[in-house]
XYZ file of C-alpha atoms in Angstrom:
572
model
C 16.122 4.884 -22.914
C 13.393 2.532 -21.651
C 14.171 0.015 -24.389
C 17.828 -0.037 -23.318
C 16.871 -0.546 -19.706
C 14.555 -3.381 -20.716
C 17.335 -5.014 -22.735
C 19.673 -4.805 -19.745
C 17.018 -6.192 -17.418
C 16.360 -9.167 -19.702
C 20.038 -9.939 -20.274
C 22.008 -12.702 -18.553
C 24.610 -10.285 -17.212
C 24.608 -10.308 -13.401
C 25.688 -6.686 -12.991
C 23.397 -5.208 -15.635
C 20.293 -6.931 -14.290
C 21.080 -5.956 -10.700
C 21.692 -2.343 -11.716
C 18.278 -2.089 -13.411
C 16.516 -3.750 -10.468
C 18.157 -1.327 -8.048
C 17.231 1.600 -10.282
C 13.602 0.480 -10.374
C 13.562 -0.038 -6.612
C 15.197 3.348 -6.016
C 12.614 5.161 -8.138
C 9.600 3.593 -6.444
C 10.941 3.465 -2.887
C 12.581 6.886 -2.747
C 9.778 8.666 -4.615
C 8.138 11.242 -2.367
C 10.813 11.418 0.323
C 10.671 14.963 1.686
C 7.040 15.506 0.644
C 5.418 14.290 3.839
C 5.868 14.273 7.588
C 5.900 11.222 9.850
C 2.372 9.794 9.936
C 0.624 7.862 12.704
C 0.655 5.377 14.218
C 4.349 4.571 14.652
C 6.317 7.042 12.529
C 5.958 10.150 14.759
C 7.069 8.131 17.780
C 10.277 6.879 16.197
C 11.020 10.244 14.577
C 10.553 12.136 17.855
C 12.685 9.666 19.807
C 15.411 10.022 17.176
C 15.269 13.808 17.287
C 15.482 13.822 21.068
C 18.581 11.653 20.827
C 20.255 14.345 18.749
C 18.876 17.257 20.795
C 19.667 15.816 24.229
C 22.870 13.966 23.370
C 21.425 10.842 25.058
C 21.834 8.220 22.345
C 21.832 5.073 24.460
C 18.425 5.208 26.141
C 15.515 6.221 23.860
C 13.443 9.057 25.304
C 10.073 10.459 24.253
C 9.218 13.921 25.543
C 12.052 13.603 28.049
C 10.640 10.311 29.405
C 12.279 6.965 28.706
C 10.629 5.051 25.851
C 10.771 1.396 26.932
C 8.983 -0.412 24.123
C 11.833 -1.001 21.669
C 15.645 -1.238 21.642
C 17.356 1.813 20.120
C 18.814 0.502 16.825
C 16.070 1.738 14.489
C 15.902 5.104 16.263
C 19.698 5.359 16.007
C 19.469 5.052 12.231
C 16.907 7.871 11.964
C 18.866 10.001 14.439
C 22.036 9.543 12.405
C 20.432 10.838 9.223
C 18.736 13.670 11.127
C 22.081 14.645 12.640
C 23.694 14.420 9.191
C 21.002 16.222 7.167
C 19.190 18.343 9.754
C 15.821 17.617 8.107
C 13.467 15.056 9.620
C 11.151 14.908 6.584
C 14.035 13.361 4.664
C 15.826 11.561 7.480
C 12.985 9.472 8.879
C 12.339 7.501 5.666
C 15.945 6.864 4.622
C 16.832 3.930 6.935
C 14.050 1.651 5.732
C 14.546 2.709 2.122
C 18.219 1.726 2.268
C 17.483 -1.433 4.264
C 14.980 -2.522 1.615
C 17.564 -2.072 -1.124
C 19.905 -4.324 0.865
C 17.111 -6.890 1.182
C 16.661 -6.817 -2.589
C 20.403 -7.303 -3.180
C 20.495 -10.297 -0.823
C 17.544 -11.986 -2.527
C 18.952 -11.336 -5.994
C 22.475 -12.473 -5.165
C 21.526 -15.693 -3.397
C 19.107 -16.583 -6.224
C 21.904 -16.089 -8.756
C 24.222 -18.305 -6.706
C 21.618 -21.027 -6.198
C 20.361 -21.013 -9.786
C 21.173 -18.367 -12.417
C 20.719 -14.698 -13.343
C 17.357 -15.361 -14.987
C 15.977 -16.795 -11.742
C 17.589 -13.983 -9.754
C 15.825 -11.426 -11.962
C 12.474 -13.116 -11.314
C 13.172 -13.218 -7.562
C 13.948 -9.499 -7.493
C 10.852 -8.602 -9.505
C 8.621 -10.784 -7.326
C 9.923 -9.029 -4.222
C 9.187 -5.623 -5.742
C 5.689 -6.822 -6.678
C 4.752 -7.713 -3.092
C 2.623 -4.802 -1.769
C 3.722 -5.322 1.831
C 7.414 -5.113 0.960
C 7.063 -1.883 -1.009
C 4.720 -0.265 1.502
C 7.054 -0.931 4.414
C 10.054 0.210 2.391
C 8.293 3.563 2.087
C 7.297 3.697 5.758
C 9.225 4.477 8.942
C 7.999 1.504 10.911
C 10.567 -0.745 12.502
C 9.604 -3.896 10.592
C 11.327 -3.195 7.265
C 14.676 -2.900 9.020
C 14.261 -6.057 11.093
C 13.146 -7.845 7.903
C 16.404 -6.701 6.311
C 18.544 -8.139 9.129
C 16.561 -11.382 9.020
C 17.091 -11.588 5.259
C 20.850 -11.061 5.673
C 20.867 -13.827 8.300
C 18.923 -16.142 5.971
C 21.357 -15.281 3.188
C 24.235 -16.517 5.360
C 22.468 -19.757 6.282
C 21.492 -20.522 2.684
C 25.040 -19.892 1.481
C 26.426 -22.245 4.118
C 23.952 -25.076 3.581
C 23.183 -24.865 -0.147
C 26.001 -23.025 -1.926
C 29.255 -23.946 -0.149
C 29.763 -24.876 3.477
C 31.568 -21.979 5.142
C 31.525 -21.351 8.881
C 32.050 -17.644 8.301
C 28.544 -17.388 6.884
C 27.129 -19.068 9.986
C 28.882 -16.386 12.041
C 27.521 -13.617 9.810
C 24.053 -15.128 10.063
C 24.175 -15.332 13.847
C 25.495 -11.802 14.219
C 22.714 -10.297 12.096
C 20.125 -12.303 14.014
C 21.465 -10.530 17.087
C 21.256 -7.169 15.333
C 17.666 -8.049 14.465
C 16.911 -8.843 18.100
C 18.184 -5.477 19.322
C 16.203 -3.833 16.539
C 13.028 -5.760 17.352
C 12.888 -8.940 19.390
C 11.945 -11.321 16.548
C 15.348 -11.096 14.862
C 16.049 -14.702 15.918
C 13.539 -16.126 13.404
C 16.226 -17.457 10.990
C 17.213 -20.007 13.657
C 13.987 -21.822 12.715
C 15.627 -22.567 9.345
C 17.721 -25.270 11.019
C 14.569 -27.348 11.593
C 13.636 -28.079 7.945
C 17.308 -28.180 6.893
C 18.207 -30.844 9.437
C 15.049 -32.833 8.764
C 15.917 -32.852 5.081
C 19.526 -33.827 5.741
C 18.514 -36.559 8.181
C 16.177 -38.060 5.593
C 19.024 -38.016 3.083
C 21.611 -39.281 5.629
C 23.913 -36.484 4.566
C 25.350 -35.181 7.853
C 26.371 -36.474 11.245
C 24.372 -35.619 14.341
C 27.360 -33.871 15.915
C 27.166 -31.170 13.248
C 23.521 -30.645 14.132
C 24.748 -29.578 17.551
C 27.680 -27.268 16.954
C 26.355 -25.447 13.857
C 23.344 -23.920 15.649
C 25.479 -23.351 18.755
C 28.019 -21.399 16.717
C 25.222 -19.371 15.139
C 23.586 -18.711 18.507
C 26.937 -17.693 19.954
C 27.405 -14.913 17.424
C 23.761 -13.926 17.867
C 24.377 -13.558 21.597
C 27.562 -11.584 20.894
C 25.635 -8.969 18.909
C 22.947 -8.739 21.594
C 25.545 -8.330 24.356
C 27.094 -5.379 22.527
C 23.946 -3.468 23.518
C 22.688 -5.442 26.506
C 25.779 -5.290 28.730
C 26.266 -1.502 28.680
C 22.485 -1.011 28.992
C 22.338 -3.200 32.109
C 25.403 -1.529 33.594
C 24.123 1.996 33.020
C 20.653 1.128 34.303
C 21.940 -0.550 37.479
C 24.565 2.086 38.246
C 22.311 5.076 37.594
C 20.119 4.643 40.660
C 17.313 6.138 38.549
C 14.037 4.199 38.890
C 13.077 5.177 35.336
C 16.191 3.434 34.008
C 15.413 0.339 36.093
C 11.841 0.352 34.754
C 13.228 0.648 31.207
C 15.487 -2.363 31.781
C 12.672 -4.527 33.124
C 10.189 -3.444 30.450
C 12.489 -3.992 27.483
C 13.795 -7.353 28.732
C 10.564 -8.972 29.912
C 7.311 -7.185 29.108
C 8.236 -6.264 25.523
C 9.638 -9.713 24.667
C 8.188 -12.878 26.175
C 5.108 -11.304 27.751
C 4.269 -9.330 24.601
C 4.320 -12.555 22.583
C 2.708 -15.019 25.006
C 0.275 -12.691 26.741
C -0.295 -9.828 24.298
C -2.442 -6.974 25.556
C -3.406 -5.345 22.250
C -4.063 -6.206 18.573
C -5.838 -9.374 19.736
C -6.945 -11.372 16.701
C -7.895 -15.014 15.979
C -5.274 -17.589 15.009
C -6.425 -17.642 11.367
C -5.988 -13.882 10.862
C -2.783 -14.151 8.809
C -4.015 -17.003 6.611
C -7.452 -15.559 5.870
C -7.023 -11.767 6.017
C -3.410 -10.571 5.978
C -1.561 -12.888 3.585
C -4.085 -12.903 0.696
C -3.933 -9.102 0.383
C -0.492 -8.120 1.692
C 1.329 -10.814 -0.295
C -0.819 -10.563 -3.426
C -0.256 -11.951 -6.029
C 2.400 -14.239 -4.511
C -0.179 -15.549 -2.056
C -2.374 -16.712 -4.943
C 0.472 -18.666 -6.529
C 0.022 -21.404 -3.932
C -3.296 -22.233 -5.620
C -1.367 -23.536 -8.617
C -0.925 -27.298 -8.966
C 2.293 -26.789 -10.881
C 3.696 -24.871 -7.929
C 3.135 -27.809 -5.590
C 4.603 -30.253 -8.114
C 7.644 -27.990 -8.347
C 7.895 -27.649 -4.575
C 7.941 -31.343 -3.674
C 10.820 -32.068 -6.042
C 12.902 -28.960 -5.347
C 14.753 -29.406 -2.053
C 15.908 -25.786 -1.591
C 12.496 -24.277 -2.325
C 10.900 -26.852 -0.035
C 12.979 -25.922 3.015
C 12.431 -22.214 2.305
C 8.687 -22.803 2.125
C 8.850 -24.712 5.406
C 10.651 -21.758 7.019
C 8.008 -19.323 5.716
C 5.305 -21.605 7.160
C 7.124 -21.734 10.507
C 7.296 -17.930 10.617
C 3.572 -17.628 9.930
C 2.860 -20.310 12.549
C 5.064 -18.516 15.087
C 3.149 -15.269 14.753
C -0.218 -17.016 14.532
C 0.413 -18.684 17.894
C 0.600 -15.308 19.673
C -2.773 -13.701 20.469
C -1.436 -10.266 19.450
C -1.243 -9.883 15.680
C -0.520 -7.172 13.131
C -0.173 -7.708 9.423
C 3.268 -6.125 9.406
C 4.690 -8.822 11.705
C 4.942 -11.379 8.882
C 6.934 -9.075 6.580
C 10.254 -10.963 7.211
C 8.845 -13.982 5.359
C 8.206 -12.092 2.099
C 11.805 -12.043 0.726
C 12.143 -15.819 1.173
C 8.711 -16.365 -0.401
C 9.848 -14.441 -3.478
C 13.095 -16.422 -3.516
C 11.455 -19.864 -3.365
C 8.919 -19.029 -6.088
C 11.483 -17.599 -8.487
C 12.830 -20.866 -10.007
C 9.271 -22.051 -10.642
C 8.126 -18.841 -12.356
C 11.418 -18.556 -14.250
C 10.525 -21.794 -16.042
C 6.782 -21.441 -16.556
C 3.805 -19.143 -16.160
C 0.931 -19.760 -13.754
C -2.070 -21.620 -15.181
C -4.483 -19.613 -17.308
C -7.324 -19.912 -14.825
C -5.128 -18.483 -12.073
C -4.072 -15.592 -14.297
C -7.739 -14.878 -15.050
C -8.536 -14.827 -11.330
C -5.704 -12.369 -10.653
C -6.780 -10.111 -13.512
C -10.402 -10.213 -12.363
C -9.356 -9.114 -8.887
C -7.309 -6.290 -10.408
C -10.399 -5.032 -12.239
C -12.162 -4.665 -8.885
C -9.640 -2.027 -7.739
C -10.634 0.811 -10.120
C -14.293 0.043 -9.361
C -13.613 0.474 -5.636
C -11.623 3.647 -6.278
C -14.438 5.202 -8.338
C -17.053 4.176 -5.753
C -14.968 5.737 -2.973
C -14.630 8.941 -4.977
C -18.390 9.034 -5.500
C -19.076 8.498 -1.801
C -16.724 11.356 -0.918
C -18.447 13.678 -3.385
C -21.803 12.628 -1.916
C -20.557 13.556 1.550
C -20.636 10.052 3.042
C -20.219 10.757 6.755
C -18.081 7.704 7.582
C -15.487 8.884 5.028
C -15.741 12.644 5.442
C -15.303 12.418 9.221
C -11.840 10.908 8.708
C -10.742 14.106 6.951
C -11.104 16.076 10.231
C -12.329 19.105 8.299
C -8.814 20.015 7.135
C -9.077 18.704 3.559
C -11.927 19.135 1.126
C -13.699 15.868 0.241
C -13.551 17.023 -3.381
C -9.733 17.099 -3.266
C -9.560 13.551 -1.934
C -12.265 12.377 -4.343
C -10.214 13.687 -7.272
C -7.212 11.678 -6.060
C -9.233 8.464 -5.848
C -10.866 9.117 -9.218
C -7.501 9.917 -10.823
C -5.984 6.737 -9.380
C -8.958 4.740 -10.625
C -8.542 6.219 -14.094
C -4.834 5.310 -14.110
C -5.709 1.701 -13.199
C -8.411 1.569 -15.859
C -6.120 2.840 -18.627
C -3.321 0.414 -17.709
C -5.668 -2.560 -17.425
C -7.092 -1.845 -20.876
C -3.638 -1.268 -22.353
C -2.204 -4.464 -20.816
C -5.314 -6.607 -21.165
C -3.532 -9.296 -23.211
C -0.349 -9.311 -21.113
C 0.445 -11.962 -18.458
C -1.174 -11.319 -15.079
C 2.077 -10.623 -13.221
C 3.112 -8.081 -15.862
C -0.256 -6.333 -15.571
C 0.027 -6.247 -11.806
C 3.540 -4.818 -12.023
C 2.365 -2.045 -14.349
C -0.582 -0.964 -12.184
C 1.479 -1.100 -8.996
C 4.240 1.011 -10.546
C 1.683 3.702 -11.331
C 0.128 3.304 -7.883
C 3.366 3.813 -5.970
C 4.248 6.906 -7.995
C 0.772 8.420 -7.574
C 0.660 7.579 -3.881
C 4.160 8.978 -3.265
C 3.452 12.322 -4.943
C -0.172 13.337 -5.346
C -1.301 11.093 -2.488
C 1.286 12.464 -0.049
C 0.287 16.051 -0.799
C -3.445 15.336 -0.474
C -3.232 13.355 2.764
C -0.518 15.339 4.565
C -2.937 17.806 6.243
C -5.043 14.901 7.538
C -2.257 12.554 8.639
C -0.244 15.424 10.150
C -3.164 17.086 11.903
C -1.125 17.965 15.006
C 0.990 20.439 13.027
C -1.704 23.097 12.722
C -2.983 22.449 16.250
C 0.449 23.019 17.771
C 1.179 26.070 15.615
C -2.155 27.682 16.516
C -1.706 26.834 20.202
C 1.781 28.330 20.343
C 0.528 31.526 18.704
C -2.481 31.690 21.028
C -0.570 31.439 24.339
C 2.372 33.627 23.278
C 6.126 33.250 23.798
C 6.088 33.845 27.576
C 3.593 31.099 28.440
C 4.221 27.429 29.222
C 2.280 24.546 27.710
C 1.513 21.122 29.169
C 0.061 18.086 27.401
C -2.257 15.361 28.657
C -3.085 12.143 26.782
C -1.158 13.294 23.748
C 0.175 11.558 20.661
C 3.857 11.760 19.720
C 3.030 13.934 16.727
C 2.198 16.781 19.130
C 5.780 16.641 20.416
C 7.194 16.361 16.925
C 5.395 19.445 15.604
C 5.662 21.649 18.665
C 7.405 25.000 17.984
C 7.728 25.594 21.748
C 9.010 23.635 24.784
C 6.497 21.254 26.350
C 5.803 19.573 29.679
C 3.885 16.341 30.084
C 3.019 14.100 33.004
C 4.220 10.642 31.952
C 2.935 9.152 28.748
C 2.825 5.793 30.549
C 0.795 6.955 33.555
C -2.979 6.365 33.856
C -5.111 9.258 32.643
C -6.343 10.177 36.093
C -2.751 10.448 37.320
C -1.804 12.621 34.346
C -4.647 15.049 35.059
C -3.802 15.224 38.760
C -0.162 15.979 38.010
C -1.231 18.541 35.402
C -3.498 20.297 37.943
C -0.670 20.705 40.468
C 1.738 21.846 37.740
C -0.688 24.471 36.457
C -1.546 25.895 39.861
C 2.128 26.443 40.763
C 2.657 29.411 38.438
C 0.529 31.764 36.327
C 0.562 31.744 32.540
C 0.521 27.958 32.273
C -1.845 26.250 29.837
C -2.876 22.678 29.114
C -3.744 21.073 25.793
C -6.090 18.145 26.370
C -8.458 15.959 24.327
C -12.148 16.695 24.630
C -13.473 13.830 26.691
C -15.782 13.168 29.600
C -15.151 12.966 32.479
C -11.940 14.954 32.964
C -10.559 14.793 36.512
C -9.612 18.084 38.213
C -10.777 20.315 35.333
C -13.973 21.725 33.917
C -13.426 21.515 30.164
C -16.739 23.138 29.242
C -14.991 26.497 28.940
C -11.962 25.146 27.079
C -10.947 26.813 23.828
C -11.070 24.566 20.773
C -7.647 24.526 19.084
C -8.431 22.070 16.319
C -9.372 18.540 15.292
C -6.789 15.827 14.856
C -6.039 12.198 15.693
C -9.722 11.407 15.783
C -10.772 14.030 18.302
C -11.061 17.667 19.327
C -8.284 19.351 21.325
C -8.993 22.011 23.932
C -6.773 24.649 25.523
C -7.367 24.997 29.288
C -6.476 28.109 31.312
C -6.261 28.422 35.104
C -9.938 29.373 35.186
C -10.769 25.871 33.979
C -9.222 24.243 37.069
C -11.517 22.850 39.731
C -11.116 24.315 43.201
C -9.572 21.114 44.538
C -7.851 18.034 43.149
C -6.645 14.889 44.881
C -2.848 14.658 44.873
C -1.254 12.165 42.463
C 0.212 8.946 43.790
C 3.597 10.021 42.409
C 4.783 13.412 41.211
C 5.714 13.030 37.552
C 6.511 15.670 34.981
C 8.827 15.594 32.007
C 10.215 18.330 29.774
C 10.784 17.646 26.115
C 14.384 18.364 25.014
C 14.048 21.401 22.803
C 16.232 23.248 20.333
C 15.209 26.527 18.732
C 16.808 25.615 15.392
C 15.210 22.202 15.000
C 13.778 21.514 11.545
C 11.095 18.939 10.828
C-alpha cells in the first residue's frame, strides 16, 4: 500500500500527486480531532463565542458569557458555530474550520505551482508547506490565524494567476473579494495588496506595462475587497446604530478603531523588539525553510527567477509589516509561509541544498531527542519549574513517559534515516511527532490544559442545583465547561469594578456563590475563609459564600452583570 502511494506521489500525474498530498495532510491534520477540548489561550474563547451563537440565536454580534466580544469580527466564530450546530459536539466542531482551511491552502499552493512550472515543482511546494512546523501546528489549532492565512493564500493565488499565468480580470476580482473576507476574519486580510509593489517595480524595470494599468488594477482589486467588507460592515453599523444599546455602540467603536489601527500602531500587549521575527520566531517556526536562505545556490536562483523574486519580496514585506508594530506574536507571520514554500519549490525541485547546510539541519535535529530526554529526566526528578505547570492534576511520571517516548521515536528515526537527505529526515521525524502529539500527547495534556473542567464540575456539585454561581476574573474555559448557568460582571471591566458588582449581586439574594481567583487584595470580600475548588490556569480558585462578604462595599461606577446563554442539552 505504502509503495503504491509513493509511486503515485512521485508520478507526473497532477491528480494522483494531489490526491496523495491531500491524504497525507488529512492524516496529520485531522489526527486527534475529538480527543481534546479547546485549550488556552484563544481556543476556549472562540469555542464559547461560537456555542453562544447557537444557543442564543444571535449570530451577528459575537457574545462571550452574554457580553459582546469586541475583539474580532465574527467570521471565524461563524465557522465553528456552523459545525457545532451541525454536529452538536464542540470537541469535533472547533478544530474543523482550520483543518479544512489548511487543506484549501495546500490545494492553492499546489495548483498555482503546477500552473507556473510543473507537477514535480508542485509536489515539492506541497511537501515544503507540510514540513513547516507553524503551518501544521496552526492547522491543528483553533486560533484565527490559519483561516486568515487561507483567505490570504486564495487572494495571492488570484494575483499570481493574473500576473504570471494569464491576465484575467476575474482573478483580480476573486483576489480582492478574499482579501475582504480576510479582513472581516482578522484585520490583516489586506496583506496581498502589498504584492502589487514588487510586481509593478519588476514590470516598470522591464517596461512591460503602461502606468494606467498600475492604477486601475489595484483599484479594481480594492473595490472587490471593499465589497466583501461591506457585506458585514453595513448591517453591523445599521444594527449597532439603531439598537440604542451602548454595548453595541462600544462593539462598533472597538472593532473598527481599537482592534485595527490602534492595535497595530499602538499595541498594548505582546510588546517585543523589532528583530523578534528575524531572530526568534522565523528560525524555529519556519524550520527548515528558514535555513534554506543560508544557501548560496538559493540566492543565485532567486536573482534570476522573476516569479520567485517577487514572491520573496512579498514575504519580506509581510515580515516588515509585522515587525514595524510593537505588538508581536509568532503566529502573525503565518500568512507568509505558503508563499515561502511556493517560491522555494522550483529551486529544490532542481537541486538539493549544499552538504554543509544539510549537516547543520541534521545536527539541529539530533538536539531534539536530547532535549526531550533531559525534560523527561527533570520531570522524574521533580523539577519545580516543570512540575508546577502540571497543576497537580497529572503525574509527572505520566508526562515524563510521553517526553521519553517521543525522544525514543526521534532517536530511532534519526538512526534509520541517517544517510537520507536532511529534508527527508525532517519529514519523517515530524510525521511521527504530529501523530504522537495528536494522540498520546492530547490524552496526557488534556487534564492540564483543560483544568477548568474539573473545577466547574466540582463547584456545581458543591453548591447544588438550587444555587446561583457568579464568576470574577475568569477565563473563557470556565464558561465553556460550566454545567450550570453563570453570571459575571463584565469581562472587560476593571477588577475592582467586577468585585463591587459581585458584592451587590451576592447580597441581593441568599444561596448565591462566587468563584474567584486567590489573590490579594480582594475588594469587598475576605477570601481567607474561601473554599478551595481546584488549581487551574496558573492559580487557585476559591468558592465564596455570603459569610465571606465584607460588611460594606463601595457601589460600582456602573451596574453590570451578564448571564451566559445556557442550554441543558449542550455537549462539549
